[in-house]
mmCIF file of C-alpha atoms in Angstrom:
data_model
loop_
_atom_site.group_PDB
_atom_site.id
_atom_site.type_symbol
_atom_site.label_atom_id
_atom_site.label_comp_id
_atom_site.label_asym_id
_atom_site.label_seq_id
_atom_site.Cartn_x
_atom_site.Cartn_y
_atom_site.Cartn_z
ATOM 1 C CA MET P 1 -7.437 85.752 174.973
ATOM 2 C CA SER P 2 -4.014 87.124 175.986
ATOM 3 C CA PHE P 3 -0.995 87.228 173.711
ATOM 4 C CA ASP P 4 1.217 84.202 174.462
ATOM 5 C CA PRO P 5 4.618 83.899 172.689
ATOM 6 C CA ALA P 6 5.155 80.566 174.458
ATOM 7 C CA VAL P 7 2.908 78.977 171.824
ATOM 8 C CA ILE P 8 5.787 79.257 169.360
ATOM 9 C CA LEU P 9 8.639 78.820 171.843
ATOM 10 C CA ASP P 10 7.206 75.542 173.100
ATOM 11 C CA ARG P 11 7.172 74.186 169.530
ATOM 12 C CA TRP P 12 10.592 75.441 168.481
ATOM 13 C CA PRO P 13 11.858 72.051 167.165
ATOM 14 C CA GLU P 14 8.998 71.996 164.663
ATOM 15 C CA VAL P 15 9.613 75.612 163.716
ATOM 16 C CA LEU P 16 13.323 74.960 163.170
ATOM 17 C CA SER P 17 12.500 71.937 161.038
ATOM 18 C CA GLY P 18 10.190 74.021 158.883
ATOM 19 C CA LEU P 19 12.789 76.766 158.649
ATOM 20 C CA GLY P 20 15.343 74.219 157.468
ATOM 21 C CA VAL P 21 13.022 73.037 154.697
ATOM 22 C CA THR P 22 12.371 76.657 153.695
ATOM 23 C CA LEU P 23 16.090 77.428 153.500
ATOM 24 C CA GLY P 24 16.767 74.255 151.535
ATOM 25 C CA THR P 25 14.033 74.832 148.958
ATOM 26 C CA TRP P 26 14.989 78.502 148.688
ATOM 27 C CA ILE P 27 18.662 77.785 148.012
ATOM 28 C CA VAL P 28 18.022 74.941 145.572
ATOM 29 C CA GLY P 29 15.336 76.941 143.779
ATOM 30 C CA VAL P 30 17.702 79.905 143.407
ATOM 31 C CA VAL P 31 20.476 77.679 142.020
ATOM 32 C CA ILE P 32 18.123 76.036 139.517
ATOM 33 C CA GLY P 33 16.764 79.438 138.540
ATOM 34 C CA LEU P 34 20.210 80.967 138.024
ATOM 35 C CA VAL P 35 21.393 78.099 135.839
ATOM 36 C CA LEU P 36 18.167 77.976 133.838
ATOM 37 C CA GLY P 37 17.999 81.754 133.518
ATOM 38 C CA PHE P 38 21.564 81.965 132.236
ATOM 39 C CA ILE P 39 20.888 79.238 129.664
ATOM 40 C CA LEU P 40 17.699 80.947 128.503
ATOM 41 C CA ALA P 41 19.514 84.272 128.208
ATOM 42 C CA LEU P 42 22.238 82.658 126.097
ATOM 43 C CA MET P 43 19.600 80.995 123.902
ATOM 44 C CA GLN P 44 18.094 84.395 123.179
ATOM 45 C CA ARG P 45 21.470 85.614 121.931
ATOM 46 C CA GLY P 46 23.048 82.826 119.959
ATOM 47 C CA LEU P 47 20.314 80.715 118.358
ATOM 48 C CA GLY P 48 17.900 81.104 115.466
ATOM 49 C CA ARG P 49 14.917 83.400 115.326
ATOM 50 C CA VAL P 50 12.396 80.589 115.880
ATOM 51 C CA VAL P 51 14.174 79.356 119.005
ATOM 52 C CA ARG P 52 14.509 82.890 120.340
ATOM 53 C CA ALA P 53 10.801 83.486 119.777
ATOM 54 C CA ALA P 54 9.897 80.234 121.531
ATOM 55 C CA VAL P 55 12.093 81.097 124.517
ATOM 56 C CA ARG P 56 10.533 84.550 124.642
ATOM 57 C CA VAL P 57 7.031 83.077 124.738
ATOM 58 C CA VAL P 58 7.934 80.674 127.560
ATOM 59 C CA ILE P 59 9.494 83.463 129.618
ATOM 60 C CA GLU P 60 6.495 85.736 129.163
ATOM 61 C CA ILE P 61 4.037 82.981 130.105
ATOM 62 C CA VAL P 62 5.924 82.204 133.314
ATOM 63 C CA ARG P 63 6.342 85.869 134.223
ATOM 64 C CA GLY P 64 2.734 86.646 133.350
ATOM 65 C CA THR P 65 1.078 84.023 135.548
ATOM 66 C CA PRO P 66 1.078 83.731 139.362
ATOM 67 C CA PHE P 67 3.471 81.249 140.942
ATOM 68 C CA LEU P 68 0.526 79.789 142.855
ATOM 69 C CA VAL P 69 -1.231 78.873 139.594
ATOM 70 C CA GLN P 70 1.960 77.420 138.113
ATOM 71 C CA LEU P 71 2.519 75.242 141.164
ATOM 72 C CA PHE P 72 -1.064 73.984 141.096
ATOM 73 C CA ILE P 73 -0.743 73.040 137.426
ATOM 74 C CA LEU P 74 2.621 71.367 137.939
ATOM 75 C CA TYR P 75 1.661 69.312 140.989
ATOM 76 C CA TYR P 76 -2.030 68.599 140.525
ATOM 77 C CA GLY P 77 -2.199 68.791 136.733
ATOM 78 C CA GLY P 78 1.151 67.147 135.997
ATOM 79 C CA PRO P 79 -0.137 63.562 136.283
ATOM 80 C CA GLY P 80 -2.522 64.281 133.410
ATOM 81 C CA PHE P 81 0.537 64.843 131.224
ATOM 82 C CA GLY P 82 2.505 61.931 132.643
ATOM 83 C CA LEU P 83 4.494 64.099 135.057
ATOM 84 C CA VAL P 84 4.123 62.691 138.554
ATOM 85 C CA LEU P 85 6.141 64.511 141.216
ATOM 86 C CA ASP P 86 6.261 64.322 144.978
ATOM 87 C CA PRO P 87 5.640 67.607 146.843
ATOM 88 C CA ILE P 88 9.343 68.431 147.255
ATOM 89 C CA GLY P 89 10.116 67.679 143.607
ATOM 90 C CA ALA P 90 7.184 69.747 142.375
ATOM 91 C CA GLY P 91 8.099 72.605 144.685
ATOM 92 C CA LEU P 92 11.745 72.712 143.646
ATOM 93 C CA LEU P 93 10.945 72.392 139.946
ATOM 94 C CA GLY P 94 8.213 74.999 140.146
ATOM 95 C CA LEU P 95 10.343 77.471 142.080
ATOM 96 C CA GLY P 96 13.288 76.897 139.747
ATOM 97 C CA LEU P 97 11.212 77.450 136.602
ATOM 98 C CA TYR P 98 9.582 80.541 138.057
ATOM 99 C CA ALA P 99 12.933 81.983 139.109
ATOM 100 C CA GLY P 100 14.567 81.041 135.810
ATOM 101 C CA ALA P 101 12.196 83.216 133.783
ATOM 102 C CA TYR P 102 13.011 86.284 135.867
ATOM 103 C CA PHE P 103 16.719 85.578 136.048
ATOM 104 C CA ALA P 104 16.739 85.171 132.254
ATOM 105 C CA GLU P 105 15.498 88.732 131.852
ATOM 106 C CA ILE P 106 18.087 90.011 134.310
ATOM 107 C CA PHE P 107 20.890 88.230 132.463
ATOM 108 C CA ARG P 108 19.562 89.447 129.111
ATOM 109 C CA ALA P 109 19.678 93.039 130.327
ATOM 110 C CA GLY P 110 23.197 92.421 131.595
ATOM 111 C CA PHE P 111 24.370 91.113 128.250
ATOM 112 C CA GLU P 112 22.909 94.138 126.490
ATOM 113 C CA SER P 113 24.669 96.499 128.912
ATOM 114 C CA VAL P 114 28.117 95.479 127.638
ATOM 115 C CA PRO P 115 29.225 97.692 124.710
ATOM 116 C CA LYS P 116 29.279 95.725 121.457
ATOM 117 C CA GLY P 117 32.500 97.457 120.472
ATOM 118 C CA GLN P 118 34.383 95.687 123.264
ATOM 119 C CA VAL P 119 33.091 92.301 122.148
ATOM 120 C CA GLU P 120 34.001 93.025 118.550
ATOM 121 C CA ALA P 121 37.462 94.226 119.556
ATOM 122 C CA ALA P 122 38.070 91.072 121.568
ATOM 123 C CA ALA P 123 36.992 88.952 118.599
ATOM 124 C CA CYS P 124 39.392 90.859 116.355
ATOM 125 C CA LEU P 125 42.191 89.999 118.769
ATOM 126 C CA GLY P 126 41.452 86.318 118.246
ATOM 127 C CA MET P 127 39.559 85.561 121.457
ATOM 128 C CA GLY P 128 37.065 82.721 121.282
ATOM 129 C CA ARG P 129 33.417 83.163 122.208
ATOM 130 C CA ALA P 130 33.834 81.391 125.529
ATOM 131 C CA THR P 131 36.850 83.527 126.435
ATOM 132 C CA ILE P 132 35.018 86.713 125.497
ATOM 133 C CA LEU P 133 32.078 85.642 127.617
ATOM 134 C CA MET P 134 34.178 84.834 130.681
ATOM 135 C CA ARG P 135 36.732 87.655 130.512
ATOM 136 C CA ILE P 136 34.897 90.539 128.838
ATOM 137 C CA VAL P 137 31.147 90.156 129.184
ATOM 138 C CA LEU P 138 30.505 88.471 132.540
ATOM 139 C CA PRO P 139 32.737 90.700 134.705
ATOM 140 C CA GLN P 140 31.117 93.874 133.380
ATOM 141 C CA MET P 141 27.527 92.652 133.386
ATOM 142 C CA LEU P 142 27.871 91.327 136.946
ATOM 143 C CA VAL P 143 28.337 94.850 138.284
ATOM 144 C CA VAL P 144 25.177 95.971 136.506
ATOM 145 C CA ILE P 145 22.871 93.072 137.350
ATOM 146 C CA LEU P 146 23.988 92.161 140.881
ATOM 147 C CA PRO P 147 21.441 94.434 142.643
ATOM 148 C CA ALA P 148 18.633 92.977 140.522
ATOM 149 C CA LEU P 149 19.850 89.432 141.197
ATOM 150 C CA VAL P 150 19.904 90.061 144.944
ATOM 151 C CA ASN P 151 16.429 91.584 144.824
ATOM 152 C CA MET P 152 15.091 88.547 142.973
ATOM 153 C CA VAL P 153 16.711 86.165 145.458
ATOM 154 C CA ILE P 154 14.996 88.067 148.273
ATOM 155 C CA LEU P 155 11.627 87.853 146.525
ATOM 156 C CA LEU P 156 12.071 84.110 146.089
ATOM 157 C CA SER P 157 12.559 83.701 149.830
ATOM 158 C CA LYS P 158 8.994 84.899 150.309
ATOM 159 C CA GLU P 159 7.635 82.840 147.421
ATOM 160 C CA THR P 160 8.643 79.696 149.322
ATOM 161 C CA ALA P 161 5.589 80.281 151.517
ATOM 162 C CA ILE P 162 3.409 79.262 148.569
ATOM 163 C CA LEU P 163 4.985 75.793 148.621
ATOM 164 C CA SER P 164 2.767 75.016 151.610
ATOM 165 C CA ILE P 165 -0.181 74.470 149.252
ATOM 166 C CA VAL P 166 1.386 71.209 148.026
ATOM 167 C CA THR P 167 1.972 70.062 151.646
ATOM 168 C CA ILE P 168 5.708 70.712 151.710
ATOM 169 C CA PRO P 169 6.522 70.975 155.448
ATOM 170 C CA GLU P 170 8.234 74.327 155.138
ATOM 171 C CA LEU P 171 7.970 77.198 157.601
ATOM 172 C CA THR P 172 4.538 78.494 156.606
ATOM 173 C CA PHE P 173 3.034 75.008 156.561
ATOM 174 C CA VAL P 174 4.414 74.192 160.009
ATOM 175 C CA ILE P 175 3.448 77.459 161.684
ATOM 176 C CA ARG P 176 -0.024 77.442 160.165
ATOM 177 C CA GLY P 177 -0.415 73.942 161.550
ATOM 178 C CA ILE P 178 0.577 75.134 165.010
ATOM 179 C CA GLY P 179 -1.917 77.970 164.739
ATOM 180 C CA ALA P 180 -4.699 75.581 163.716
ATOM 181 C CA GLU P 181 -3.944 73.298 166.671
ATOM 182 C CA THR P 182 -3.657 76.010 169.321
ATOM 183 C CA PHE P 183 -5.978 78.674 167.844
ATOM 184 C CA ALA P 184 -3.148 81.163 168.504
ATOM 185 C CA PHE P 185 -3.397 82.726 165.076
ATOM 186 C CA VAL P 186 -2.016 86.122 166.083
ATOM 187 C CA GLU P 187 1.096 84.673 167.716
ATOM 188 C CA THR P 188 1.829 82.275 164.883
ATOM 189 C CA THR P 189 1.233 84.841 162.144
ATOM 190 C CA LEU P 190 3.461 87.375 163.897
ATOM 191 C CA ALA P 191 6.195 84.773 164.366
ATOM 192 C CA LEU P 192 5.986 83.829 160.694
ATOM 193 C CA ALA P 193 6.286 87.466 159.622
ATOM 194 C CA LEU P 194 9.270 88.080 161.913
ATOM 195 C CA ILE P 195 11.139 85.003 160.709
ATOM 196 C CA TYR P 196 10.661 85.926 157.046
ATOM 197 C CA TRP P 197 11.694 89.486 157.827
ATOM 198 C CA GLY P 198 14.878 88.122 159.387
ATOM 199 C CA LEU P 199 15.606 86.014 156.305
ATOM 200 C CA VAL P 200 15.117 89.025 154.053
ATOM 201 C CA GLU P 201 17.431 91.187 156.156
ATOM 202 C CA VAL P 202 20.166 88.533 156.130
ATOM 203 C CA ALA P 203 19.875 88.136 152.349
ATOM 204 C CA ALA P 204 19.869 91.912 151.835
ATOM 205 C CA GLY P 205 22.934 92.311 154.044
ATOM 206 C CA PHE P 206 24.774 89.626 152.097
ATOM 207 C CA GLY P 207 23.752 91.321 148.855
ATOM 208 C CA ARG P 208 25.148 94.679 149.988
ATOM 209 C CA TRP P 209 28.403 92.977 151.005
ATOM 210 C CA ALA P 210 28.611 91.230 147.613
ATOM 211 C CA GLU P 211 28.007 94.498 145.760
ATOM 212 C CA ARG P 212 30.856 96.184 147.642
ATOM 213 C CA ARG P 213 33.197 93.264 146.993
ATOM 214 C CA VAL P 214 32.370 93.067 143.302
ATOM 215 C CA GLY P 215 32.690 96.832 142.937
ATOM 216 C CA ARG P 216 36.151 96.893 144.523
ATOM 217 C CA PHE P 217 37.304 93.902 142.528
ATOM 218 C CA LEU P 218 36.139 95.061 139.112
ATOM 219 C CA VAL P 219 36.434 98.843 139.244
ATOM 220 C CA PRO P 220 40.078 99.946 138.951
ATOM 221 C CA ALA P 221 41.385 102.374 141.491
ATOM 222 C CA SER P 222 41.944 105.933 140.209
#
C-alpha cells in the first residue's frame, strides 16, 4: 500500500477539532497545575509539620505513579468513591493534579534558592509576608525556575495524548480513529507525531523568549 498524505488532509476539520481540544485541555491543565503547585509549595513552607508531611506524601504518590494509572483511577474508579466525572472533567482534573505535584517541587526549589538573609532583612525593615513574597522572593525565584517550568509545560503537552483513554476527543483520539477507519496507520501516526512536534517547538520557542524577557527585566545592567 502506497503512502497517502491525503488521508489526513481530507479529514482536516476533524483533525483541527481534535487539536483544539488538545490545546484547551493542555492550557487549562497547566493553569490548574500552576495554581495547585504554588499552593502546595506554600503549604510546605508555612504550615505545621503534620501538614507538611501530608503534602509531601501526596506529592510523592502523584510523582511516583504513571499518569495513565491516575487517570484510570480517577475516571473509572471515582464513582466507587462518589466522584462521578464526565471525560473532560476527569481529564482536566487528572492533568491538573498530575501537573500540580511537579510544579510544587519546582516552586519549592525556587523558594529555597532565595537567600534567607534577604528575607530576614526585608522582615527587619517592616515588610509583611505578602510583600516579601511578591517583591523579594518571586522575582528572584522566577529567574531560577523558569526553564524548569517551561520544560514541564512541554512535557504536559505530550501527556494530553493519554486523555484519549477516557474518550476525550483530543488529537490522539481523533487521529487514531481516522487510522482505524482507513487502515492508514503509518500516515496517521506520522501526522500525529509531526503535530505534537510542532506544538513542542512553539512552546519551547515561547519559553526561550520568556527567559530572555525575564532575564532582561530582573537582571540590572552593569
